[in-house]
Amino acid sequence: MKKGILVIGLLMLTISCGEYQKLLKSEETAPKYTAAEKLYNEGKKEDSNKKLRKALRLLEQIEPEFRGKPQGERLVFLLGDTYYQLGDYYNAPFQFERFLQLYPTSQKAEEASYKSAASYFYRSPRYNLDQTDTRKAIEELQVYLNKYPEGEFNEDANKMATELLIKLEKKAYEIAKQYHHTEFYKAAIASFNNFIADYPGSPFREAAYYYRFDSAYKLAINSFEVLMEERLLESKEFYESYKKYYPEGEYIPQLEDSLLEIDKRLQNF
């Protein structure tokens, strides 16, 4: 009996696949439209990439045939969203942006705007790689938030934008820190100055103040005597900046030890 049920199941699957192949080869668009929408809905509900890929093949075939027709709006959105559901974050924003150009007043315009921006978010690489997609995602998320200040996806869009901004901050911070660790102290000081100016609310801000001081301190004590006094005084200014904003900061012990050495050396001038 079990074998019989299995045979029937396989037969039904074969017929289903056979019908789908016939549908792909058919020139009739109406059955393709119905099947594509059914596969899309089932694939999305069941989280089935197999059904979504089948839907995608049909949608790609028939979408050009419905341009300018009432069904065209629905099909362009379905095409973009099928790419999105499949995790194709390169084709998805292209289709969503095309949808917004063709149907700017559609009821689906907000969702298309959000998912287009979210696609760039998912394309954003690790912080130590090129961040072109990260900047594009921030830009697109801001466009969405500006256009839909009370939008359905605002909470998620804000979380995404915050995560991306922190990623850019981390990249800038790590570049400056790398200069410090490789003893390019002048470049480190300049980078930390830029970082502090550009990211006033960063979680890496305190560390940036400390490493800026430490870079200046190490540059000073390794300088020729003719340059040392000026650089020691500059490092002392950076010490005061850190203490101003972080009077009980985690780097206070290291700072105090370095300050003793700075004052000791300044006595020679």
Coordinates of C-alpha atoms in Angstrom, one line a residue:
M1 CA 0.0 0.0 0.0
K2 CA 2.8 2.4 0.9
K3 CA 4.6 1.6 -2.4
G4 CA 1.3 2.3 -4.2
I5 CA 1.0 5.7 -2.5
L6 CA 4.6 6.5 -3.4
V7 CA 4.1 5.6 -7.0
I8 CA 1.0 7.7 -7.2
G9 CA 2.8 10.6 -5.6
L10 CA 5.7 10.3 -8.0
L11 CA 3.3 10.1 -10.9
M12 CA 1.5 13.3 -9.8
L13 CA 4.8 15.1 -9.5
T14 CA 5.8 13.9 -13.0
I15 CA 2.5 15.2 -14.4
S16 CA 2.9 18.4 -12.6
C17 CA 6.5 18.9 -13.9
G18 CA 5.2 17.9 -17.4
E19 CA 2.4 20.4 -17.3
Y20 CA 4.8 23.1 -16.2
Q21 CA 7.2 22.4 -19.1
K22 CA 4.3 22.5 -21.5
L23 CA 3.3 25.8 -20.0
L24 CA 6.7 27.2 -20.5
K25 CA 6.6 26.3 -24.2
S26 CA 3.1 27.6 -24.7
E27 CA 2.4 30.9 -26.3
E28 CA -0.7 31.5 -24.2
T29 CA -0.1 34.2 -21.6
A30 CA -3.3 33.9 -19.5
P31 CA -2.5 30.4 -18.2
K32 CA 1.1 31.5 -17.5
Y33 CA -0.1 34.5 -15.6
T34 CA -2.4 32.4 -13.4
A35 CA 0.2 29.7 -12.8
A36 CA 2.9 32.3 -12.0
E37 CA 0.8 34.1 -9.4
K38 CA -0.2 30.7 -7.8
L39 CA 3.4 29.6 -7.7
Y40 CA 4.6 32.9 -6.3
N41 CA 1.9 32.9 -3.5
E42 CA 2.6 29.3 -2.6
G43 CA 6.4 29.8 -2.7
K44 CA 6.2 32.8 -0.5
K45 CA 3.9 31.2 2.0
E46 CA 5.8 27.9 2.1
D47 CA 9.3 29.6 1.8
S48 CA 9.9 27.4 -1.2
N49 CA 12.6 28.6 -3.5
K50 CA 11.7 25.8 -6.0
K51 CA 8.2 27.3 -6.5
L52 CA 9.5 30.8 -6.5
R53 CA 12.1 29.9 -9.2
K54 CA 9.3 28.3 -11.3
A55 CA 7.2 31.5 -10.8
L56 CA 10.2 33.6 -11.9
R57 CA 10.7 31.8 -15.2
L58 CA 7.0 32.4 -16.1
L59 CA 7.1 36.0 -14.9
E60 CA 10.2 36.8 -17.0
Q61 CA 8.4 35.3 -20.0
I62 CA 5.1 37.1 -19.8
E63 CA 6.0 40.5 -18.2
P64 CA 6.9 42.1 -21.5
E65 CA 3.6 40.9 -23.0
F66 CA 1.6 42.8 -20.4
R67 CA 3.3 46.1 -20.5
G68 CA 0.7 48.9 -20.8
K69 CA -2.1 46.6 -19.8
P70 CA -3.9 46.6 -16.4
Q71 CA -2.0 43.4 -15.3
G72 CA 1.3 45.1 -16.0
E73 CA 1.5 46.8 -12.7
R74 CA 1.0 43.6 -10.7
L75 CA 3.5 41.7 -12.8
V76 CA 6.3 44.1 -12.5
F77 CA 5.9 44.1 -8.7
L78 CA 5.7 40.3 -8.6
L79 CA 8.9 40.1 -10.7
G80 CA 10.8 42.4 -8.3
D81 CA 9.4 40.6 -5.2
T82 CA 10.2 37.2 -6.5
Y83 CA 13.8 38.2 -7.0
Y84 CA 13.7 39.7 -3.5
Q85 CA 12.2 36.5 -1.9
L86 CA 14.9 34.4 -3.7
G87 CA 17.6 36.6 -2.2
D88 CA 18.7 38.0 -5.6
Y89 CA 19.5 41.5 -4.3
Y90 CA 21.0 42.7 -7.6
N91 CA 18.0 42.1 -9.9
A92 CA 15.4 43.0 -7.2
P93 CA 16.2 46.7 -6.8
F94 CA 16.4 47.1 -10.5
Q95 CA 12.9 45.8 -10.9
F96 CA 11.5 47.7 -7.9
E97 CA 13.1 51.0 -9.2
R98 CA 11.5 50.3 -12.7
F99 CA 8.2 49.6 -10.9
L100 CA 8.4 53.0 -9.1
Q101 CA 9.2 54.8 -12.4
L102 CA 6.2 53.1 -14.1
Y103 CA 3.7 53.2 -11.3
P104 CA 4.7 56.0 -8.8
T105 CA 1.2 56.2 -7.3
S106 CA 0.7 52.5 -6.9
Q107 CA -0.5 51.1 -3.6
K108 CA 2.6 49.0 -3.7
A109 CA 4.9 51.9 -4.1
E110 CA 5.9 52.1 -0.5
E111 CA 6.7 48.4 -0.2
A112 CA 8.7 48.6 -3.5
S113 CA 10.7 51.6 -2.2
Y114 CA 11.5 49.8 1.1
K115 CA 12.4 46.5 -0.5
S116 CA 14.6 48.3 -3.1
A117 CA 16.5 50.0 -0.2
A118 CA 16.6 46.8 1.8
S119 CA 18.2 45.0 -1.2
Y120 CA 21.2 47.3 -1.0
F121 CA 21.3 46.7 2.8
Y122 CA 21.6 42.9 2.2
R123 CA 24.3 43.5 -0.4
S124 CA 26.4 45.5 2.0
P125 CA 29.7 43.6 2.6
R126 CA 31.8 43.2 5.8
Y127 CA 33.2 46.5 7.1
N128 CA 36.7 45.9 5.8
L129 CA 35.6 45.6 2.2
D130 CA 34.5 48.3 -0.3
Q131 CA 31.4 50.1 1.1
T132 CA 29.8 51.4 -2.1
D133 CA 26.7 49.3 -1.6
T134 CA 26.6 50.4 2.1
R135 CA 26.5 54.0 1.2
K136 CA 23.9 53.4 -1.5
A137 CA 21.8 51.5 1.0
I138 CA 21.9 54.4 3.5
E139 CA 20.9 56.8 0.8
E140 CA 18.0 54.7 -0.4
L141 CA 16.8 54.0 3.2
Q142 CA 16.9 57.7 3.8
V143 CA 14.8 58.3 0.7
Y144 CA 12.2 55.8 1.9
L145 CA 12.1 57.4 5.4
N146 CA 11.8 60.9 4.0
K147 CA 9.0 59.9 1.7
Y148 CA 7.1 57.8 4.2
P149 CA 7.8 59.3 7.7
E150 CA 5.0 57.2 9.1
G151 CA 5.6 54.2 6.9
E152 CA 4.8 50.6 7.6
F153 CA 8.5 49.6 7.4
N154 CA 10.0 52.6 9.3
E155 CA 11.2 50.6 12.3
D156 CA 13.1 48.1 10.1
A157 CA 14.4 50.9 7.9
N158 CA 15.8 52.8 10.9
K159 CA 17.5 49.7 12.3
M160 CA 19.1 48.9 8.9
A161 CA 20.3 52.5 8.5
T162 CA 21.8 52.5 12.1
E163 CA 23.6 49.2 11.5
L164 CA 25.1 50.5 8.2
L165 CA 26.2 53.7 9.7
I166 CA 28.0 51.8 12.5
K167 CA 29.7 49.7 9.8
L168 CA 31.0 52.8 8.1
E169 CA 32.2 54.1 11.4
K170 CA 33.9 50.9 12.2
K171 CA 35.7 50.9 8.8
A172 CA 36.9 54.5 9.4
Y173 CA 38.0 53.7 12.9
E174 CA 39.8 50.5 12.0
I175 CA 41.7 52.3 9.2
A176 CA 42.9 55.0 11.7
K177 CA 43.8 52.3 14.2
Q178 CA 45.8 50.4 11.6
Y179 CA 47.9 53.5 11.0
H180 CA 48.5 53.6 14.7
H181 CA 49.5 50.0 15.0
T182 CA 51.8 50.2 12.0
E183 CA 53.5 53.3 13.5
F184 CA 52.3 55.8 10.9
Y185 CA 51.5 58.2 13.7
K186 CA 50.9 61.3 11.6
A187 CA 48.4 59.5 9.4
A188 CA 46.8 58.0 12.5
I189 CA 46.3 61.5 14.1
A190 CA 44.8 62.9 10.9
S191 CA 42.5 59.9 10.5
F192 CA 41.3 60.0 14.2
N193 CA 40.8 63.8 13.8
N194 CA 38.5 63.2 10.8
F195 CA 36.8 60.3 12.6
I196 CA 36.0 62.4 15.7
A197 CA 34.6 65.2 13.5
D198 CA 32.6 62.9 11.2
Y199 CA 31.1 60.6 13.7
P200 CA 30.1 62.5 16.9
G201 CA 27.8 59.8 18.3
S202 CA 30.0 56.8 17.4
P203 CA 30.4 53.9 19.9
F204 CA 34.1 54.0 18.9
R205 CA 34.5 57.7 19.8
E206 CA 36.2 57.2 23.2
A207 CA 38.7 54.8 21.8
A208 CA 39.4 57.2 18.9
Y209 CA 40.2 60.0 21.5
Y210 CA 42.6 57.6 23.3
Y211 CA 44.4 56.4 20.2
R212 CA 44.7 59.9 18.8
F213 CA 46.5 60.8 22.1
D214 CA 48.6 57.7 22.0
S215 CA 49.6 58.3 18.4
A216 CA 50.6 61.9 19.2
Y217 CA 52.5 60.7 22.4
K218 CA 54.5 58.1 20.5
L219 CA 55.2 60.4 17.6
A220 CA 56.5 63.0 20.2
I221 CA 58.8 60.7 22.2
N222 CA 60.3 59.3 19.0
S223 CA 60.9 62.7 17.4
F224 CA 64.1 64.7 16.9
E225 CA 64.7 67.0 19.8
V226 CA 64.0 70.1 17.6
L227 CA 60.4 68.7 17.1
M228 CA 59.8 67.0 20.4
E229 CA 58.6 69.9 22.6
E230 CA 55.9 71.0 20.1
R231 CA 54.7 67.4 19.7
L232 CA 54.7 66.7 23.5
L233 CA 52.5 69.8 24.0
E234 CA 50.1 68.6 21.2
S235 CA 49.8 65.2 22.8
K236 CA 49.1 66.9 26.2
E237 CA 46.3 68.8 24.5
F238 CA 44.8 65.5 23.2
Y239 CA 45.1 64.2 26.8
E240 CA 43.0 67.1 28.0
S241 CA 40.4 66.5 25.2
Y242 CA 40.0 62.9 26.3
K243 CA 39.7 63.9 30.0
K244 CA 37.1 66.6 29.1
Y245 CA 34.7 64.1 27.5
Y246 CA 35.6 61.0 29.5
P247 CA 36.7 62.0 33.0
E248 CA 36.3 58.4 34.2
G249 CA 37.0 56.7 30.9
E250 CA 38.5 53.2 30.6
Y251 CA 41.8 54.4 29.2
I252 CA 42.6 56.8 32.2
P253 CA 45.3 54.6 33.7
Q254 CA 47.2 54.4 30.4
L255 CA 46.8 58.2 29.9
E256 CA 48.1 59.0 33.3
D257 CA 51.2 56.9 32.9
S258 CA 51.9 58.6 29.5
L259 CA 51.3 62.0 31.0
L260 CA 54.0 61.5 33.6
E261 CA 56.5 60.8 30.9
I262 CA 55.3 63.8 28.9
D263 CA 55.8 66.2 31.9
K264 CA 59.1 64.6 32.7
R265 CA 60.4 65.3 29.2
L266 CA 58.9 68.8 29.0
Q267 CA 61.1 69.7 32.0
N268 CA 64.1 69.5 29.7
F269 CA 62.9 72.3 27.5

